[in-house]
Coordinates of N, CA, C and O in Angstrom, one line a residue:
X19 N -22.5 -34.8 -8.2 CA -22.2 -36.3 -8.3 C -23.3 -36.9 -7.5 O -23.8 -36.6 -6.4
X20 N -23.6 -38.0 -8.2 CA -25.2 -38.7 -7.4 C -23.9 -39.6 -6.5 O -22.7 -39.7 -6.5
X21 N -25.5 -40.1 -5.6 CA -25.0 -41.2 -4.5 C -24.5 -42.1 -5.0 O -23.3 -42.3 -4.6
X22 N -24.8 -42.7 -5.8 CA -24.1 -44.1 -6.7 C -23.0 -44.1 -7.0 O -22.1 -44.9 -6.7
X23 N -22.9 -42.5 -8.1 CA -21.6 -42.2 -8.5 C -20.9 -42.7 -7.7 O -20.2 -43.7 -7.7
X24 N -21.0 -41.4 -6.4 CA -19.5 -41.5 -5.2 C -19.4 -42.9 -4.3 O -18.7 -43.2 -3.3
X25 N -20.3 -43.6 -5.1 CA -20.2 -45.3 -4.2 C -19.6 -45.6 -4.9 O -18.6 -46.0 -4.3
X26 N -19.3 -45.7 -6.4 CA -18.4 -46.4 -7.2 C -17.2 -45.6 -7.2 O -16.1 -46.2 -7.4
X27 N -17.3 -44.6 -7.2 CA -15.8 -43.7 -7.1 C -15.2 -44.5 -6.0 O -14.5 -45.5 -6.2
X28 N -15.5 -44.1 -4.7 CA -15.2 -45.0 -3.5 C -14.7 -46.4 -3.6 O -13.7 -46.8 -2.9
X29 N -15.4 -47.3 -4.4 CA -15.0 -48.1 -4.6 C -14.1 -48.6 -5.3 O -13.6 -49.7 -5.0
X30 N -13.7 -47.7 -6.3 CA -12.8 -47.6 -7.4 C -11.0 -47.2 -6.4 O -9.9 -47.6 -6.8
X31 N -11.2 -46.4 -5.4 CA -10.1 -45.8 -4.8 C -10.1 -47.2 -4.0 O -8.9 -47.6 -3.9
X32 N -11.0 -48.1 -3.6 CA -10.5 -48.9 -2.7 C -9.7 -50.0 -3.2 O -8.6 -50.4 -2.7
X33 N -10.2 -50.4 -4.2 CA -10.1 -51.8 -4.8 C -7.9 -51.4 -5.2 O -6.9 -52.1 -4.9
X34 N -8.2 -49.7 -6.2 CA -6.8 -49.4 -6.1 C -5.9 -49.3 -4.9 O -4.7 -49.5 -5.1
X35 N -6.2 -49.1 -3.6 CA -5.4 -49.2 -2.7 C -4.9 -50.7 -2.3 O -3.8 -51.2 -2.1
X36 N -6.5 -51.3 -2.2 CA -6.1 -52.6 -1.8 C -4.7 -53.9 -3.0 O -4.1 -55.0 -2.8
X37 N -4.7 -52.7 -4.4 CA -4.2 -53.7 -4.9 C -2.6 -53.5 -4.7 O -1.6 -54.3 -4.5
X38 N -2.7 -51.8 -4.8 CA -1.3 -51.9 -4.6 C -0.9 -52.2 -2.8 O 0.3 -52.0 -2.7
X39 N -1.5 -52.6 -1.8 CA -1.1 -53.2 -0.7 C -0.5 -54.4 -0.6 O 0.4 -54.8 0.1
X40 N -1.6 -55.2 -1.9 CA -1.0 -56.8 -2.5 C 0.3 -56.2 -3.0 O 1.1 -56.4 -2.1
X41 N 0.8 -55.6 -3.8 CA 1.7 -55.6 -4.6 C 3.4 -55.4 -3.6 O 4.5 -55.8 -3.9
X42 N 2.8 -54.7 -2.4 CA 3.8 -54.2 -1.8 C 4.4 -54.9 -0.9 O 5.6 -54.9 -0.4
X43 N 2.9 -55.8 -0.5 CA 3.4 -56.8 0.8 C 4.1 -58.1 -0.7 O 4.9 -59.0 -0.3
X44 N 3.9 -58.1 -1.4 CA 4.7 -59.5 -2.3 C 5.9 -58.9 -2.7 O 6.9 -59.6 -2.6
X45 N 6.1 -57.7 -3.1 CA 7.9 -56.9 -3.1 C 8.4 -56.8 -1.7 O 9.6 -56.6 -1.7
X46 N 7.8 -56.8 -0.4 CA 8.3 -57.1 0.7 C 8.7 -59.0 1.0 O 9.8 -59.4 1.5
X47 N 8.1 -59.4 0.8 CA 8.0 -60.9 0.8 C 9.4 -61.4 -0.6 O 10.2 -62.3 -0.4
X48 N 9.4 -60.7 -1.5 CA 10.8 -60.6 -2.4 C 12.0 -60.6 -2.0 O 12.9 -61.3 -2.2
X49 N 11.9 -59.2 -1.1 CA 12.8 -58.9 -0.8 C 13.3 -59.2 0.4 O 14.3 -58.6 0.8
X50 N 12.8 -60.2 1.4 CA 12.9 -60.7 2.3 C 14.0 -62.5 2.1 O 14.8 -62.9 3.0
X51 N 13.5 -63.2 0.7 CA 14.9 -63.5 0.0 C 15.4 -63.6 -0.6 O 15.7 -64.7 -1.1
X52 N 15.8 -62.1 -0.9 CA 17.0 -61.9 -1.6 C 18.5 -62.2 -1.6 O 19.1 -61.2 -1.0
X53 N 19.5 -63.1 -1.9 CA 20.6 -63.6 -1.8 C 21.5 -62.2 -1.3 O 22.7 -62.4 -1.1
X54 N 21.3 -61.3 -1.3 CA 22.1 -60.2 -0.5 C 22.3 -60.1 0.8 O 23.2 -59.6 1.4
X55 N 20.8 -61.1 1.3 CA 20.6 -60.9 2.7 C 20.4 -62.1 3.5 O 19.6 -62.3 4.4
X56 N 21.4 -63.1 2.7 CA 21.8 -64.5 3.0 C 20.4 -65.2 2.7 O 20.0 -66.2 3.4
X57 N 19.9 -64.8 2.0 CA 18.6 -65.8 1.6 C 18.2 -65.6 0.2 O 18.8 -64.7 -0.4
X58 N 17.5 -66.3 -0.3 CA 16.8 -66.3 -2.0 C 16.9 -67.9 -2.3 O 17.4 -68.8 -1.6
X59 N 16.3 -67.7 -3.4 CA 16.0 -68.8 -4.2 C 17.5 -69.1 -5.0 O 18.5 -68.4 -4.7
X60 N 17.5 -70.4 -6.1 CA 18.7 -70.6 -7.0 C 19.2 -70.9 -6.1 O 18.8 -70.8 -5.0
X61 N 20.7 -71.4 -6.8 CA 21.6 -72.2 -6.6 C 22.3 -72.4 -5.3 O 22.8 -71.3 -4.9
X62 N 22.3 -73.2 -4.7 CA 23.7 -72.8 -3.2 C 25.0 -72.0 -3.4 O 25.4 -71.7 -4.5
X63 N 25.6 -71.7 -2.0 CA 26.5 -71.0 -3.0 C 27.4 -71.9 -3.1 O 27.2 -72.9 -2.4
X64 N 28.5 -71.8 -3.8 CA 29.5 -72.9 -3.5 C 30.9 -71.5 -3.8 O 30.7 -70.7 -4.7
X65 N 31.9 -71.5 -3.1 CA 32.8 -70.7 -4.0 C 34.1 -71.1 -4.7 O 35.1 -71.8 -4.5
X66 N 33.8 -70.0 -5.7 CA 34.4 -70.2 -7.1 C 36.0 -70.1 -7.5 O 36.6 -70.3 -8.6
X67 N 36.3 -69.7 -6.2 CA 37.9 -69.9 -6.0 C 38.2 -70.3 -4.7 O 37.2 -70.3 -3.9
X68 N 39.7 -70.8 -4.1 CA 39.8 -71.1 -2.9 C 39.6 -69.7 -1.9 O 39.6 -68.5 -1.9
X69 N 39.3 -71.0 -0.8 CA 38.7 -69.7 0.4 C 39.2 -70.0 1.5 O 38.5 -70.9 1.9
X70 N 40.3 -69.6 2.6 CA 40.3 -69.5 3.7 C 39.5 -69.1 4.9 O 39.5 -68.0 5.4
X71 N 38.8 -70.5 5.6 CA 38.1 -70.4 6.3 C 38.9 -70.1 8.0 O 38.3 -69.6 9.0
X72 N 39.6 -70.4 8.0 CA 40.7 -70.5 9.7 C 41.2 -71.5 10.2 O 41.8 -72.2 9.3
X73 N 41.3 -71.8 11.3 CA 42.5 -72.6 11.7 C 41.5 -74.1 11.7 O 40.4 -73.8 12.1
X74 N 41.7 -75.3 11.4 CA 41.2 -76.3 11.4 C 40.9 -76.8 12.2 O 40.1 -77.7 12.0
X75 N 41.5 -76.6 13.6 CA 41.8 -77.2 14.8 C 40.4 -76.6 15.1 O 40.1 -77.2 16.1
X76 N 39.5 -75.8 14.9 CA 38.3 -74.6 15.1 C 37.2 -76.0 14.9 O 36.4 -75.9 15.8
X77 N 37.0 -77.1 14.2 CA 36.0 -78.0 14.2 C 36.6 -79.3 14.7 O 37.7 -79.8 14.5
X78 N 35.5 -79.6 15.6 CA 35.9 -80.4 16.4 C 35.4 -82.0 15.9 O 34.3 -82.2 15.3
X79 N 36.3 -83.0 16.2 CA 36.8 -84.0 15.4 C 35.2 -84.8 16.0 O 35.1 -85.0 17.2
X80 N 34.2 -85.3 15.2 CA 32.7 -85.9 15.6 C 32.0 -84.4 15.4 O 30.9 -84.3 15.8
X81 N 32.3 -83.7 15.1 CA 31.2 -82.5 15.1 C 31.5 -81.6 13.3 O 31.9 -82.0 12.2
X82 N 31.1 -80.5 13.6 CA 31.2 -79.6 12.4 C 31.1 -78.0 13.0 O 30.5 -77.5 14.0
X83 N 31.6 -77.4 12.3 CA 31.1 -75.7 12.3 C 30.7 -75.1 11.2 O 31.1 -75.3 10.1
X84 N 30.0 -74.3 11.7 CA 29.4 -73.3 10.5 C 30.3 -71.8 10.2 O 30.6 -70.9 11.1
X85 N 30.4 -71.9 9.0 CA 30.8 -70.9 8.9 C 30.5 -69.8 7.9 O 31.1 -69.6 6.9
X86 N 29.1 -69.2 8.5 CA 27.9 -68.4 7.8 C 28.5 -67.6 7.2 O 28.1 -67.7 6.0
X87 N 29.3 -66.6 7.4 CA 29.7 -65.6 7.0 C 30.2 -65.7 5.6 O 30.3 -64.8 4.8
X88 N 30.6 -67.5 5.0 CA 31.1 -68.0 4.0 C 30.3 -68.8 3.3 O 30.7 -69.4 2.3
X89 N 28.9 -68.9 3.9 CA 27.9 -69.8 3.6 C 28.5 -71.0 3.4 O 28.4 -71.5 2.2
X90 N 29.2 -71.5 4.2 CA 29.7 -72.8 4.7 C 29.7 -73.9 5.5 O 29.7 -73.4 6.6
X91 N 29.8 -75.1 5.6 CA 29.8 -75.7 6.9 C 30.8 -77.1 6.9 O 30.5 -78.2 6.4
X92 N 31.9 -76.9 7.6 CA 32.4 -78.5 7.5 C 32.5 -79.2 8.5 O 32.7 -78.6 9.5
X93 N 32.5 -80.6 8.4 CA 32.3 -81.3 9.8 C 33.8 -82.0 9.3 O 34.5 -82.1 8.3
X94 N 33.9 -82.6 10.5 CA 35.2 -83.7 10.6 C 35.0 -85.0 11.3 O 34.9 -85.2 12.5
X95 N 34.9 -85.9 10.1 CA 34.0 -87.0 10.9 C 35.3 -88.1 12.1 O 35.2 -88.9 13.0
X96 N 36.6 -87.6 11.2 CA 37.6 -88.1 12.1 C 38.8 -87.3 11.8 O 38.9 -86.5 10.9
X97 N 39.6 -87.7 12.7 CA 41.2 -86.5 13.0 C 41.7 -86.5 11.8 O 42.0 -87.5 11.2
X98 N 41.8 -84.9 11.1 CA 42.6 -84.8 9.9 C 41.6 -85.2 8.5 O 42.0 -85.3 7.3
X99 N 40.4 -85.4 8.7 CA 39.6 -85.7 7.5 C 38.5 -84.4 8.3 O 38.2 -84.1 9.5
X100 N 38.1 -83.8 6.9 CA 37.5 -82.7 6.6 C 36.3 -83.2 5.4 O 36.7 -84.0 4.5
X101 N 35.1 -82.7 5.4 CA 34.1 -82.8 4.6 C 32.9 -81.5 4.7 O 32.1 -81.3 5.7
X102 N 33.1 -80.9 3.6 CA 32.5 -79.3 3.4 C 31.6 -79.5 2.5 O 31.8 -80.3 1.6
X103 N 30.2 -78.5 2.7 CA 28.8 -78.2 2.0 C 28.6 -76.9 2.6 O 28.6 -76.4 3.7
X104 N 28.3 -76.5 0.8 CA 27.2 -74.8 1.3 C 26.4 -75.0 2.5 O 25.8 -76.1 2.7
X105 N 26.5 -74.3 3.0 CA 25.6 -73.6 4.0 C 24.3 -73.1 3.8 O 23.6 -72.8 4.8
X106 N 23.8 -73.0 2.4 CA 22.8 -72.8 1.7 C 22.0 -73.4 1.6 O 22.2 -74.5 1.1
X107 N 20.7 -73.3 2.1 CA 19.5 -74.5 2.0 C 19.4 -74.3 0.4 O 19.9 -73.5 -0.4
X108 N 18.9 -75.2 0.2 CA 18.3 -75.9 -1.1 C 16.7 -75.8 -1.6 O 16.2 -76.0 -2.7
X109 N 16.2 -75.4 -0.5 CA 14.8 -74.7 -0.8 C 14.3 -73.3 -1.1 O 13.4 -73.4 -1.9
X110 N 14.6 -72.2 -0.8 CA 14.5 -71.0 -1.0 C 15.9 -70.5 -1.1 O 16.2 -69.6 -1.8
X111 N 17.0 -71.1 -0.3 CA 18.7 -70.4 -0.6 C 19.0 -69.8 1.1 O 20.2 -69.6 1.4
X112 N 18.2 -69.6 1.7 CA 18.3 -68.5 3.5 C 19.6 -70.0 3.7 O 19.6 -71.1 3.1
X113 N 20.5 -69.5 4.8 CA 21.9 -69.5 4.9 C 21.4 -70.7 6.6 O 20.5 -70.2 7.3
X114 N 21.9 -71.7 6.8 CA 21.5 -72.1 7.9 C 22.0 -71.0 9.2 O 23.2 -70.6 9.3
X115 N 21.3 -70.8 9.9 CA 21.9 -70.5 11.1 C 22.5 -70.6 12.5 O 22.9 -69.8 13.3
X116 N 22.4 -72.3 12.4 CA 22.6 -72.8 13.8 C 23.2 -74.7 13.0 O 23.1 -75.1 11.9
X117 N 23.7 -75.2 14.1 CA 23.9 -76.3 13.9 C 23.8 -77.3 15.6 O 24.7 -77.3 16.4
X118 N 22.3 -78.1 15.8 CA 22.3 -78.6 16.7 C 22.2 -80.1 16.7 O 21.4 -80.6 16.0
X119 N 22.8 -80.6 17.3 CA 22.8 -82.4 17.6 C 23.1 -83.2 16.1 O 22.6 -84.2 15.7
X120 N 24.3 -82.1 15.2 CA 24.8 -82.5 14.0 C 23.5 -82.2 12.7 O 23.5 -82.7 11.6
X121 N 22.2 -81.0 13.6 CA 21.7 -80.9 12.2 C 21.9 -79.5 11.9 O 22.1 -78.7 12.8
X122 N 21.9 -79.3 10.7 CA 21.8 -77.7 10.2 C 20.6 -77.3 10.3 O 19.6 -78.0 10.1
X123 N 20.6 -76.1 10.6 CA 18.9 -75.4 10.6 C 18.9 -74.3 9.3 O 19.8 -73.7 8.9
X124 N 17.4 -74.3 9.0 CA 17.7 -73.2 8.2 C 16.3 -72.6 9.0 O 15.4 -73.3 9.3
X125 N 16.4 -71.0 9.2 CA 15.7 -70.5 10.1 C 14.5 -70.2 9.2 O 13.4 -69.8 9.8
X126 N 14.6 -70.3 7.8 CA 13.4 -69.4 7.3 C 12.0 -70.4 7.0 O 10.8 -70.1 7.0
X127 N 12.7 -71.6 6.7 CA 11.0 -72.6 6.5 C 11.5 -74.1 7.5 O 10.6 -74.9 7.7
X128 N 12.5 -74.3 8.0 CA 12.4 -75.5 8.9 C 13.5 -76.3 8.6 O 14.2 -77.0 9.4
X129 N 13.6 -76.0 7.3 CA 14.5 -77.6 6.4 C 15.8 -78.0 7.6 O 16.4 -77.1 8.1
X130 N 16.1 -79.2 7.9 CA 17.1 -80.0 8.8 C 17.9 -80.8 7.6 O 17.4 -81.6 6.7
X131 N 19.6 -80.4 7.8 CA 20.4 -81.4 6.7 C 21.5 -82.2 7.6 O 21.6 -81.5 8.6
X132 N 21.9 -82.8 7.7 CA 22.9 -83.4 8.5 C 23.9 -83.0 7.8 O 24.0 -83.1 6.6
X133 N 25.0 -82.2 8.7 CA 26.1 -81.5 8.8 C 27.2 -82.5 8.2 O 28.0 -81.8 7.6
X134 N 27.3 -84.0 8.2 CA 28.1 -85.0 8.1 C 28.4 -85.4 6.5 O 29.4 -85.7 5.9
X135 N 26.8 -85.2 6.2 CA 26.6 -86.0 4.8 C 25.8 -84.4 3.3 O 26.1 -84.0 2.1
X136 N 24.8 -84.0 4.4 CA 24.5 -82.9 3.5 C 23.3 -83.4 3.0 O 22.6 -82.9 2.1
X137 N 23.0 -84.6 3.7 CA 21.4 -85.2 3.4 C 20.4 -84.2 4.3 O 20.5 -83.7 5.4
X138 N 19.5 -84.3 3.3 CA 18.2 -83.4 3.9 C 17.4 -84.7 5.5 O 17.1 -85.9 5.5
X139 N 17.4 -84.2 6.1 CA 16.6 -84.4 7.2 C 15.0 -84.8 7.4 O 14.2 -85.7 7.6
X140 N 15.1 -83.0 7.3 CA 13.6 -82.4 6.9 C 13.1 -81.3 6.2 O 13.4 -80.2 6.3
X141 N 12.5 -81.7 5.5 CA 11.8 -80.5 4.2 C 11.6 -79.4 5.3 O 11.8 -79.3 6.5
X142 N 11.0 -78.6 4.3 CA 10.4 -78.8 2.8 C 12.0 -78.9 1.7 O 12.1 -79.0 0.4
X143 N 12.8 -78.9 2.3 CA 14.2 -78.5 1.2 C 14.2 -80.7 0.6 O 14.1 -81.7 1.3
X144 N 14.3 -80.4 -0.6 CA 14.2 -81.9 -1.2 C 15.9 -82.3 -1.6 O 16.5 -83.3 -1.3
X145 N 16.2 -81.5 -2.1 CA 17.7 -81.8 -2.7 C 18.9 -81.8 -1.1 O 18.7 -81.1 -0.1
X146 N 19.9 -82.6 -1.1 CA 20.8 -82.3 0.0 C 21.7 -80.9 -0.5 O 21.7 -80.6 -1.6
X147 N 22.5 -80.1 0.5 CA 23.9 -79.6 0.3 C 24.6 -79.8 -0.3 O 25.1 -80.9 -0.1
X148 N 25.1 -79.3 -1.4 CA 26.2 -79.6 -2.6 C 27.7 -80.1 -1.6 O 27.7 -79.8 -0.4
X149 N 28.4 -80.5 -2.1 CA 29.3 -80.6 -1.2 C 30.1 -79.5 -1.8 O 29.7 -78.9 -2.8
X150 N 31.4 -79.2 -1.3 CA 32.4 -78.4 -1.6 C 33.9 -79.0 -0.8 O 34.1 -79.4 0.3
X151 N 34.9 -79.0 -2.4 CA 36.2 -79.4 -1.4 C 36.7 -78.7 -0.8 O 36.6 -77.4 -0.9
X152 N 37.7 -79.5 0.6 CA 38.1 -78.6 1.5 C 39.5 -79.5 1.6 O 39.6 -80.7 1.4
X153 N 40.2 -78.7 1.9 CA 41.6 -79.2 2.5 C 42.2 -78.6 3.5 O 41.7 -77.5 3.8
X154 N 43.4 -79.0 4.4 CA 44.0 -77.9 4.9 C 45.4 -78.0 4.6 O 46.2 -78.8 4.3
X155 N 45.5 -76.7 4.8 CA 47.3 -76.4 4.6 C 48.0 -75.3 5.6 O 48.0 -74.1 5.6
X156 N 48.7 -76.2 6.4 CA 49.8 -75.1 7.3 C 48.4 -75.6 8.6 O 47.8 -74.5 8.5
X157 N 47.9 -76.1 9.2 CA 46.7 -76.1 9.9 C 45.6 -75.1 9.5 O 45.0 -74.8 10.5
X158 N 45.1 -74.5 8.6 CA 44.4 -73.9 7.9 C 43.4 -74.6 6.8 O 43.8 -75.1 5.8
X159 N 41.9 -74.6 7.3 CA 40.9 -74.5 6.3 C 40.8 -74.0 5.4 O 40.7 -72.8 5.3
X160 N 40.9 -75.0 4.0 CA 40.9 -73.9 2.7 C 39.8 -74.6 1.4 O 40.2 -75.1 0.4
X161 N 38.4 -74.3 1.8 CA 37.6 -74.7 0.8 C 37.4 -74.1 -0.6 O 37.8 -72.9 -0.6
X162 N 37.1 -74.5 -1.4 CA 36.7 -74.3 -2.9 C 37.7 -75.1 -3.8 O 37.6 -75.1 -5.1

């Protein structure tokens, strides 16, 4: 094999490595959100039958809680009044993870929603929080 050859062979192995490196770091970047792992793209979640969230008395009356585990969040803007939204950003789908000074965070691009209304704050997320009904019964949170 001449010199040239094994320069373009060489080159031929690289360009294939380099491509499948692209290929693997963007199936990493996929799978990073994926709605299994409280993140992706589509719809918020909202759920599709009633859902027992806990005791009501758990959100405090001017505030809200999150309740991730249900991709949920309800605030109580006064005693005995309840108002619930996915937990779900609206820009890629990642699940907020915190709630400070009444905003929702979402950890994966920035987006800020106010817990109260479900209005976006701050992008990049454009659309607000779907709302979701909530009621209680027996002192128990029960959205969908």
């Amino acid at each position: 094999m001449s010199a040239s050859q094994s320069a373009a062979a060489r080159r031929t192995v690289l360009k294939g490595a380099a491509a499948l490196a692209g290929a693997v770091g963007a199936g990493a970047t996929l799978s990073a959100c994926s709605t299994e792992t409280n993140s992706g793209g589509g719809t918020p979640a909202v759920p599709k039958e009633p859902v027992e969230l806990g005791a009501a008395s758990e959100v405090p009356v001017g505030g809200a809680k999150l309740f991730r585990e249900r991709k949920l969040v309800v605030s109580c803007p006064a005693e005995g009044e309840y108002k619930a939204f996915s937990a779900q950003c609206t820009h890629a789908g990642c699940v907020l993870d915190k709630i400070v000074e009444g905003e929702g965070n979402c950890p994966c691009h920035g987006s800020r929603f106010d817990v109260k209304t479900g209005k976006v704050l701050r992008g990049p997320a454009t659309d607000p929080l779907p709302s979701v009904p909530v009621k209680t019964e027996n002192g128990k949170l029960i959205a969908g």
